[in-house]
């Protein structure tokens, strides 16, 4: 063998080894340890019945930094919270539940017992799930910008967190039992469904999706959801967030400064909310915006959207919608409320109709209320998701999907009727998801 050929073979071998040993975990830090007693105190403070969310384990909470691919193929850092059950007598091997959070426009994220969505992860972990909570690209301690409702980057934040946790699990002495559940609320409904799509296409034998339960997500962004942009809407900030994000990802408009498309004075107001925002909330932004989202944008761009079927922004919305062009493989439950004024419930109906038309049978619709709005719907969607996942966790790959035990069903219906009555009387859609 010639020296040149030998060196070439060595180079291929080195490259192959380097690829095989690619590491995605940058760091992890144990930031909080909850005992069953401290979790019980949290449940009491938030009036969560232990019958509904059992407390069976202590929980260690880690902050994790990991590497993800950026849209230009370079790698950058993302962050996540990882919840690990502890002091378990029977096993040290658990299923993974991944939870995608709702829309955020500021980067900063603390680990808090008062955060409703972190509380969901704590609830799953104390009942025997490893809960992984990605911050998405550009949020938390992640680098760069967040790409809102961008299916690929949402999915990669899930997938590369799995890779990072795979490196971390042996060091912290915890094992993954092979069951993988995906869920999330609002944007998290979209992100968890995107994660299912990309994971199933990837078909990594280590991470086969067991079941998913996306909740109240905008899966069809050019269907019923599009109509909200032309009428009074409680969250007008979604539209500029999409435009800024898609300009970053795709350069959908041939302009140097995306803020030039917004009407004055919004062209100078919006950058402080979307450029390295540390603490300003979407609530503050919504108060400063017109109630009809289209009025945020200069008319010529609205005309282009309405009249040009090839307008790239519209094409990219279709590309990032999740109702068409694929069929979920794992069992799927779609949770929603018909009273939702932020994410129209037909987003879930569209997915169901499209996938059943293509032959999918193990997909179910869960209308949790005809009355509750986006945020008031969340708690009941989470409970329905937990019960759905528990059946697979307890019964294996093909559980008999029986209805809830009668007492739990009675309790949930009793609480829900009280919440519906309160919402219909007061009209408040308070806790944010």
Tab-separated table of N, CA and C in Angstrom, residues 101-237:
chain	number	residue	atom	x	y	z
A	101	UNK	N	-42.704	24.514	25.657
A	101	UNK	CA	-43.428	25.607	26.317
A	101	UNK	C	-44.112	26.521	25.308
A	102	UNK	N	-44.984	27.386	25.808
A	102	UNK	CA	-45.695	28.344	24.979
A	102	UNK	C	-44.827	29.532	24.596
A	103	UNK	N	-45.401	30.458	23.849
A	103	UNK	CA	-44.666	31.574	23.263
A	103	UNK	C	-44.032	32.476	24.317
A	104	UNK	N	-42.751	32.803	24.105
A	104	UNK	CA	-42.039	33.792	24.911
A	104	UNK	C	-41.296	34.728	23.973
A	105	UNK	N	-41.235	36.012	24.316
A	105	UNK	CA	-40.472	36.929	23.474
A	105	UNK	C	-39.203	37.426	24.161
A	106	UNK	N	-39.064	37.204	25.468
A	106	UNK	CA	-37.816	37.613	26.116
A	106	UNK	C	-36.962	36.396	26.409
A	107	UNK	N	-35.649	36.617	26.391
A	107	UNK	CA	-34.718	35.511	26.509
A	107	UNK	C	-34.665	34.924	27.912
A	108	UNK	N	-34.712	35.786	28.933
A	108	UNK	CA	-34.439	35.324	30.285
A	108	UNK	C	-35.459	34.300	30.765
A	109	UNK	N	-34.948	33.292	31.414
A	109	UNK	CA	-35.785	32.249	32.004
A	109	UNK	C	-35.158	31.809	33.325
A	110	UNK	N	-35.904	31.852	34.395
A	110	UNK	CA	-35.420	31.357	35.678
A	110	UNK	C	-36.063	30.003	35.956
A	111	UNK	N	-35.479	29.270	36.856
A	111	UNK	CA	-36.082	28.011	37.302
A	111	UNK	C	-36.870	28.326	38.569
A	112	UNK	N	-38.195	28.163	38.475
A	112	UNK	CA	-39.081	28.660	39.521
A	112	UNK	C	-40.200	27.674	39.828
A	113	UNK	N	-40.525	27.558	41.104
A	113	UNK	CA	-41.647	26.709	41.526
A	113	UNK	C	-42.993	27.334	41.173
A	114	UNK	N	-42.996	28.607	40.786
A	114	UNK	CA	-44.244	29.298	40.465
A	114	UNK	C	-44.528	29.350	38.970
A	115	UNK	N	-43.644	28.786	38.163
A	115	UNK	CA	-43.853	28.760	36.722
A	115	UNK	C	-44.751	27.576	36.363
A	116	UNK	N	-45.906	27.857	35.765
A	116	UNK	CA	-46.900	26.808	35.512
A	116	UNK	C	-46.351	25.704	34.617
A	117	UNK	N	-45.589	26.069	33.594
A	117	UNK	CA	-45.135	25.051	32.649
A	117	UNK	C	-43.988	24.222	33.219
A	118	UNK	N	-43.141	24.849	34.035
A	118	UNK	CA	-42.141	24.064	34.748
A	118	UNK	C	-42.818	23.132	35.754
A	119	UNK	N	-43.936	23.599	36.323
A	119	UNK	CA	-44.693	22.758	37.248
A	119	UNK	C	-45.233	21.504	36.587
A	120	UNK	N	-45.584	21.600	35.307
A	120	UNK	CA	-46.033	20.419	34.556
A	120	UNK	C	-44.920	19.379	34.512
A	121	UNK	N	-43.706	19.845	34.224
A	121	UNK	CA	-42.564	18.925	34.164
A	121	UNK	C	-42.270	18.314	35.522
A	122	UNK	N	-42.370	19.126	36.582
A	122	UNK	CA	-42.184	18.608	37.937
A	122	UNK	C	-43.230	17.547	38.254
A	123	UNK	N	-44.471	17.782	37.817
A	123	UNK	CA	-45.544	16.817	38.060
A	123	UNK	C	-45.302	15.482	37.378
A	124	UNK	N	-44.812	15.528	36.143
A	124	UNK	CA	-44.489	14.280	35.450
A	124	UNK	C	-43.313	13.576	36.134
A	125	UNK	N	-42.296	14.346	36.526
A	125	UNK	CA	-41.092	13.733	37.097
A	125	UNK	C	-41.373	13.061	38.435
A	126	UNK	N	-42.174	13.697	39.291
A	126	UNK	CA	-42.451	13.087	40.589
A	126	UNK	C	-43.294	11.819	40.448
A	127	UNK	N	-43.931	11.647	39.293
A	127	UNK	CA	-44.707	10.421	39.052
A	127	UNK	C	-43.990	9.457	38.110
A	128	UNK	N	-42.666	9.609	37.991
A	128	UNK	CA	-41.898	8.554	37.337
A	128	UNK	C	-41.533	8.762	35.888
A	129	UNK	N	-41.470	10.009	35.432
A	129	UNK	CA	-40.969	10.318	34.094
A	129	UNK	C	-39.704	11.180	34.221
A	130	UNK	N	-38.735	10.973	33.348
A	130	UNK	CA	-37.676	11.952	33.150
A	130	UNK	C	-38.271	13.036	32.259
A	131	UNK	N	-38.307	14.273	32.731
A	131	UNK	CA	-38.948	15.352	31.981
A	131	UNK	C	-37.886	16.284	31.409
A	132	UNK	N	-37.892	16.444	30.084
A	132	UNK	CA	-36.950	17.316	29.388
A	132	UNK	C	-37.713	18.524	28.846
A	133	UNK	N	-37.216	19.714	29.171
A	133	UNK	CA	-37.937	20.962	28.898
A	133	UNK	C	-37.020	21.905	28.101
A	134	UNK	N	-36.971	21.791	26.774
A	134	UNK	CA	-36.085	22.663	25.991
A	134	UNK	C	-36.555	24.112	25.997
A	135	UNK	N	-35.592	25.035	25.980
A	135	UNK	CA	-35.925	26.460	25.891
A	135	UNK	C	-36.149	26.909	24.448
A	136	UNK	N	-35.844	26.055	23.471
A	136	UNK	CA	-35.826	26.384	22.034
A	136	UNK	C	-34.573	27.205	21.700
A	137	UNK	N	-34.399	27.476	20.439
A	137	UNK	CA	-33.258	28.272	19.987
A	137	UNK	C	-33.407	29.720	20.466
A	138	UNK	N	-32.324	30.271	20.957
A	138	UNK	CA	-32.274	31.701	21.249
A	138	UNK	C	-32.981	32.150	22.503
A	139	UNK	N	-33.567	31.235	23.264
A	139	UNK	CA	-34.233	31.584	24.521
A	139	UNK	C	-33.477	30.948	25.688
A	140	UNK	N	-33.814	31.352	26.901
A	140	UNK	CA	-33.070	30.864	28.052
A	140	UNK	C	-31.630	31.329	27.965
A	141	UNK	N	-30.708	30.393	28.028
A	141	UNK	CA	-29.284	30.715	27.916
A	141	UNK	C	-28.733	30.358	26.539
A	142	UNK	N	-29.648	30.197	25.580
A	142	UNK	CA	-29.240	29.854	24.227
A	142	UNK	C	-28.681	31.042	23.462
A	143	UNK	N	-27.879	30.754	22.458
A	143	UNK	CA	-27.262	31.794	21.635
A	143	UNK	C	-28.150	32.143	20.444
A	144	UNK	N	-28.004	33.376	19.959
A	144	UNK	CA	-28.682	33.795	18.741
A	144	UNK	C	-30.136	34.131	18.944
A	145	UNK	N	-30.855	34.204	17.825
A	145	UNK	CA	-32.262	34.595	17.844
A	145	UNK	C	-33.185	33.386	17.914
A	146	UNK	N	-34.329	33.627	18.515
A	146	UNK	CA	-35.374	32.605	18.494
A	146	UNK	C	-36.133	32.678	17.162
A	147	UNK	N	-36.429	31.526	16.587
A	147	UNK	CA	-37.204	31.447	15.349
A	147	UNK	C	-38.600	30.928	15.699
A	148	UNK	N	-39.549	31.840	15.716
A	148	UNK	CA	-40.895	31.530	16.201
A	148	UNK	C	-41.676	30.693	15.186
A	149	UNK	N	-42.309	29.630	15.671
A	149	UNK	CA	-43.133	28.732	14.844
A	149	UNK	C	-42.345	28.228	13.618
A	150	UNK	N	-41.067	27.953	13.860
A	150	UNK	CA	-40.166	27.455	12.817
A	150	UNK	C	-39.929	25.978	13.108
A	151	UNK	N	-40.575	25.119	12.346
A	151	UNK	CA	-40.687	23.704	12.705
A	151	UNK	C	-39.328	23.028	12.847
A	152	UNK	N	-38.407	23.301	11.925
A	152	UNK	CA	-37.119	22.617	11.952
A	152	UNK	C	-36.333	22.937	13.215
A	153	UNK	N	-36.200	24.216	13.567
A	153	UNK	CA	-35.407	24.561	14.749
A	153	UNK	C	-36.099	24.109	16.034
A	154	UNK	N	-37.429	24.156	16.061
A	154	UNK	CA	-38.147	23.617	17.221
A	154	UNK	C	-37.817	22.137	17.394
A	155	UNK	N	-37.904	21.392	16.295
A	155	UNK	CA	-37.632	19.950	16.361
A	155	UNK	C	-36.195	19.665	16.768
A	156	UNK	N	-35.248	20.441	16.229
A	156	UNK	CA	-33.840	20.209	16.566
A	156	UNK	C	-33.570	20.493	18.043
A	157	UNK	N	-34.292	21.456	18.627
A	157	UNK	CA	-34.096	21.724	20.057
A	157	UNK	C	-34.507	20.508	20.886
A	158	UNK	N	-35.508	19.767	20.437
A	158	UNK	CA	-35.908	18.513	21.088
A	158	UNK	C	-34.869	17.416	20.825
A	159	UNK	N	-34.543	17.213	19.568
A	159	UNK	CA	-33.714	16.067	19.171
A	159	UNK	C	-32.312	16.160	19.764
A	160	UNK	N	-31.683	17.329	19.689
A	160	UNK	CA	-30.324	17.451	20.206
A	160	UNK	C	-30.295	17.464	21.729
A	161	UNK	N	-31.398	17.823	22.364
A	161	UNK	CA	-31.492	17.654	23.809
A	161	UNK	C	-31.509	16.167	24.166
A	162	UNK	N	-32.173	15.372	23.358
A	162	UNK	CA	-32.124	13.922	23.570
A	162	UNK	C	-30.692	13.403	23.452
A	163	UNK	N	-29.971	13.878	22.443
A	163	UNK	CA	-28.573	13.459	22.282
A	163	UNK	C	-27.746	13.869	23.502
A	164	UNK	N	-27.943	15.108	23.971
A	164	UNK	CA	-27.188	15.591	25.123
A	164	UNK	C	-27.535	14.789	26.379
A	165	UNK	N	-28.831	14.512	26.550
A	165	UNK	CA	-29.226	13.742	27.726
A	165	UNK	C	-28.675	12.320	27.658
A	166	UNK	N	-28.556	11.767	26.468
A	166	UNK	CA	-27.984	10.435	26.301
A	166	UNK	C	-26.543	10.405	26.822
A	167	UNK	N	-25.814	11.505	26.683
A	167	UNK	CA	-24.465	11.606	27.227
A	167	UNK	C	-24.478	11.812	28.738
A	168	UNK	N	-25.500	12.474	29.216
A	168	UNK	CA	-25.570	12.887	30.622
A	168	UNK	C	-26.082	11.789	31.549
A	169	UNK	N	-26.945	10.914	31.039
A	169	UNK	CA	-27.723	10.036	31.909
A	169	UNK	C	-26.867	9.083	32.738
A	170	UNK	N	-25.804	8.530	32.152
A	170	UNK	CA	-24.983	7.582	32.903
A	170	UNK	C	-24.186	8.281	34.005
A	171	UNK	N	-23.793	9.511	33.749
A	171	UNK	CA	-23.011	10.271	34.729
A	171	UNK	C	-23.850	10.569	35.969
A	172	UNK	N	-25.128	10.858	35.776
A	172	UNK	CA	-25.997	11.179	36.931
A	172	UNK	C	-26.743	9.937	37.419
A	173	UNK	N	-26.396	8.787	36.865
A	173	UNK	CA	-26.945	7.498	37.324
A	173	UNK	C	-28.455	7.412	37.176
A	174	UNK	N	-28.903	7.615	35.959
A	174	UNK	CA	-30.323	7.453	35.636
A	174	UNK	C	-30.397	6.748	34.292
A	175	UNK	N	-31.415	5.950	34.093
A	175	UNK	CA	-31.540	5.201	32.835
A	175	UNK	C	-32.866	5.506	32.148
A	176	UNK	N	-32.803	5.457	30.823
A	176	UNK	CA	-33.962	5.684	29.958
A	176	UNK	C	-34.501	4.329	29.531
A	177	UNK	N	-35.813	4.092	29.731
A	177	UNK	CA	-36.361	2.759	29.468
A	177	UNK	C	-36.816	2.539	28.023
A	178	UNK	N	-36.625	3.531	27.165
A	178	UNK	CA	-36.967	3.362	25.751
A	178	UNK	C	-38.298	3.952	25.347
A	179	UNK	N	-39.132	4.343	26.311
A	179	UNK	CA	-40.391	5.003	25.971
A	179	UNK	C	-40.168	6.512	25.879
A	180	UNK	N	-40.699	7.127	24.809
A	180	UNK	CA	-40.504	8.550	24.571
A	180	UNK	C	-41.845	9.206	24.266
A	181	UNK	N	-42.208	10.194	25.077
A	181	UNK	CA	-43.482	10.905	24.942
A	181	UNK	C	-43.208	12.379	24.644
A	182	UNK	N	-43.980	12.948	23.739
A	182	UNK	CA	-43.803	14.345	23.344
A	182	UNK	C	-45.101	15.109	23.537
A	183	UNK	N	-44.999	16.284	24.146
A	183	UNK	CA	-46.165	17.136	24.312
A	183	UNK	C	-45.722	18.583	24.472
A	184	UNK	N	-46.672	19.473	24.508
A	184	UNK	CA	-46.408	20.895	24.707
A	184	UNK	C	-47.687	21.659	24.459
A	185	UNK	N	-47.711	22.898	24.943
A	185	UNK	CA	-48.935	23.686	24.846
A	185	UNK	C	-48.693	24.947	24.034
A	186	UNK	N	-49.666	25.308	23.180
A	186	UNK	CA	-49.617	26.514	22.358
A	186	UNK	C	-48.451	26.402	21.371
A	187	UNK	N	-47.448	27.293	21.416
A	187	UNK	CA	-46.296	27.052	20.549
A	187	UNK	C	-45.716	25.673	20.830
A	188	UNK	N	-45.799	25.239	22.071
A	188	UNK	CA	-45.309	23.912	22.425
A	188	UNK	C	-46.084	22.790	21.762
A	189	UNK	N	-47.372	23.032	21.437
A	189	UNK	CA	-48.111	22.048	20.654
A	189	UNK	C	-47.484	21.907	19.280
A	190	UNK	N	-47.160	23.052	18.660
A	190	UNK	CA	-46.511	23.044	17.351
A	190	UNK	C	-45.116	22.432	17.443
A	191	UNK	N	-44.331	22.819	18.452
A	191	UNK	CA	-42.947	22.341	18.539
A	191	UNK	C	-42.876	20.844	18.819
A	192	UNK	N	-43.749	20.340	19.686
A	192	UNK	CA	-43.715	18.901	19.997
A	192	UNK	C	-44.186	18.071	18.801
A	193	UNK	N	-45.144	18.604	18.050
A	193	UNK	CA	-45.610	17.903	16.846
A	193	UNK	C	-44.524	17.927	15.768
A	194	UNK	N	-43.811	19.053	15.651
A	194	UNK	CA	-42.680	19.131	14.729
A	194	UNK	C	-41.598	18.132	15.134
A	195	UNK	N	-41.355	18.010	16.433
A	195	UNK	CA	-40.366	17.049	16.916
A	195	UNK	C	-40.761	15.625	16.541
A	196	UNK	N	-42.052	15.313	16.646
A	196	UNK	CA	-42.509	13.988	16.228
A	196	UNK	C	-42.235	13.764	14.743
A	197	UNK	N	-42.555	14.758	13.930
A	197	UNK	CA	-42.351	14.632	12.480
A	197	UNK	C	-40.889	14.348	12.156
A	198	UNK	N	-39.984	15.128	12.725
A	198	UNK	CA	-38.567	14.981	12.385
A	198	UNK	C	-37.948	13.749	13.038
A	199	UNK	N	-38.358	13.412	14.255
A	199	UNK	CA	-37.839	12.193	14.892
A	199	UNK	C	-38.255	10.946	14.128
A	200	UNK	N	-39.499	10.916	13.691
A	200	UNK	CA	-39.966	9.736	12.957
A	200	UNK	C	-39.290	9.631	11.599
A	201	UNK	N	-38.988	10.760	10.974
A	201	UNK	CA	-38.243	10.733	9.707
A	201	UNK	C	-36.801	10.284	9.942
A	202	UNK	N	-36.214	10.702	11.061
A	202	UNK	CA	-34.844	10.335	11.398
A	202	UNK	C	-34.712	8.849	11.707
A	203	UNK	N	-35.715	8.307	12.408
A	203	UNK	CA	-35.779	6.870	12.729
A	203	UNK	C	-34.543	6.374	13.465
A	204	UNK	N	-34.076	7.132	14.430
A	204	UNK	CA	-32.962	6.728	15.284
A	204	UNK	C	-33.461	5.619	16.208
A	205	UNK	N	-32.839	4.435	16.188
A	205	UNK	CA	-33.339	3.331	17.026
A	205	UNK	C	-33.318	3.641	18.514
A	206	UNK	N	-32.497	4.604	18.935
A	206	UNK	CA	-32.442	4.953	20.364
A	206	UNK	C	-33.665	5.732	20.808
A	207	UNK	N	-34.281	6.468	19.876
A	207	UNK	CA	-35.343	7.402	20.243
A	207	UNK	C	-36.555	7.233	19.331
A	208	UNK	N	-37.296	6.174	19.596
A	208	UNK	CA	-38.526	5.894	18.867
A	208	UNK	C	-39.702	6.468	19.666
A	209	UNK	N	-40.513	7.277	19.018
A	209	UNK	CA	-41.613	7.947	19.714
A	209	UNK	C	-42.676	6.921	20.118
A	210	UNK	N	-43.048	6.941	21.385
A	210	UNK	CA	-44.077	6.028	21.896
A	210	UNK	C	-45.476	6.590	21.654
A	211	UNK	N	-45.682	7.851	22.015
A	211	UNK	CA	-46.982	8.512	21.822
A	211	UNK	C	-46.779	10.017	21.979
A	212	UNK	N	-47.676	10.783	21.384
A	212	UNK	CA	-47.609	12.238	21.492
A	212	UNK	C	-48.983	12.812	21.832
A	213	UNK	N	-48.949	14.005	22.421
A	213	UNK	CA	-50.197	14.696	22.748
A	213	UNK	C	-49.990	16.203	22.595
A	214	UNK	N	-49.916	16.701	21.358
A	214	UNK	CA	-49.809	18.151	21.159
A	214	UNK	C	-51.088	18.840	21.643
A	215	UNK	N	-50.914	20.004	22.266
A	215	UNK	CA	-52.052	20.689	22.880
A	215	UNK	C	-52.187	22.119	22.339
A	216	UNK	N	-53.342	22.398	21.752
A	216	UNK	CA	-53.726	23.756	21.345
A	216	UNK	C	-52.645	24.467	20.545
A	217	UNK	N	-52.112	23.776	19.534
A	217	UNK	CA	-51.078	24.367	18.701
A	217	UNK	C	-51.625	24.892	17.386
A	218	UNK	N	-50.905	25.880	16.818
A	218	UNK	CA	-51.270	26.434	15.508
A	218	UNK	C	-50.563	25.608	14.427
A	219	UNK	N	-51.163	24.484	14.076
A	219	UNK	CA	-50.540	23.562	13.127
A	219	UNK	C	-50.772	23.993	11.679
A	220	UNK	N	-51.850	24.714	11.430
A	220	UNK	CA	-52.189	25.166	10.078
A	220	UNK	C	-52.185	26.693	10.071
A	221	UNK	N	-51.063	27.275	9.687
A	221	UNK	CA	-50.903	28.725	9.815
A	221	UNK	C	-51.471	29.520	8.641
A	222	UNK	N	-51.955	28.835	7.623
A	222	UNK	CA	-52.604	29.550	6.520
A	222	UNK	C	-54.061	29.120	6.363
A	223	UNK	N	-54.594	28.467	7.367
A	223	UNK	CA	-56.002	28.072	7.346
A	223	UNK	C	-56.814	29.001	8.225
A	224	UNK	N	-57.544	28.408	9.153
A	224	UNK	CA	-58.382	29.201	10.047
A	224	UNK	C	-57.550	30.200	10.853
A	225	UNK	N	-56.331	29.809	11.194
A	225	UNK	CA	-55.473	30.682	11.998
A	225	UNK	C	-55.163	31.984	11.272
A	226	UNK	N	-55.036	31.922	9.952
A	226	UNK	CA	-54.737	33.106	9.143
A	226	UNK	C	-55.817	34.185	9.296
A	227	UNK	N	-57.069	33.760	9.452
A	227	UNK	CA	-58.185	34.714	9.534
A	227	UNK	C	-58.049	35.650	10.725
A	228	UNK	N	-57.389	35.173	11.783
A	228	UNK	CA	-57.215	35.996	12.971
A	228	UNK	C	-56.418	37.266	12.669
A	229	UNK	N	-55.619	37.243	11.624
A	229	UNK	CA	-54.783	38.400	11.307
A	229	UNK	C	-55.591	39.569	10.744
A	230	UNK	N	-56.846	39.300	10.392
A	230	UNK	CA	-57.677	40.318	9.745
A	230	UNK	C	-58.893	40.705	10.592
A	231	UNK	N	-58.837	40.391	11.868
A	231	UNK	CA	-59.917	40.746	12.776
A	231	UNK	C	-59.333	41.070	14.146
A	232	UNK	N	-60.136	41.615	15.041
A	232	UNK	CA	-59.637	41.902	16.384
A	232	UNK	C	-59.184	40.594	17.035
A	233	UNK	N	-58.012	40.670	17.656
A	233	UNK	CA	-57.359	39.445	18.117
A	233	UNK	C	-56.631	39.746	19.423
A	234	UNK	N	-56.724	38.854	20.422
A	234	UNK	CA	-56.124	39.166	21.727
A	234	UNK	C	-54.596	39.175	21.743
A	235	UNK	N	-53.954	38.557	20.740
A	235	UNK	CA	-52.492	38.489	20.734
A	235	UNK	C	-51.932	38.966	19.401
A	236	UNK	N	-52.037	40.268	19.097
A	236	UNK	CA	-51.558	40.749	17.800
A	236	UNK	C	-50.053	40.616	17.605
A	237	UNK	N	-49.285	40.417	18.692
A	237	UNK	CA	-47.834	40.358	18.549
A	237	UNK	C	-47.358	39.120	17.781
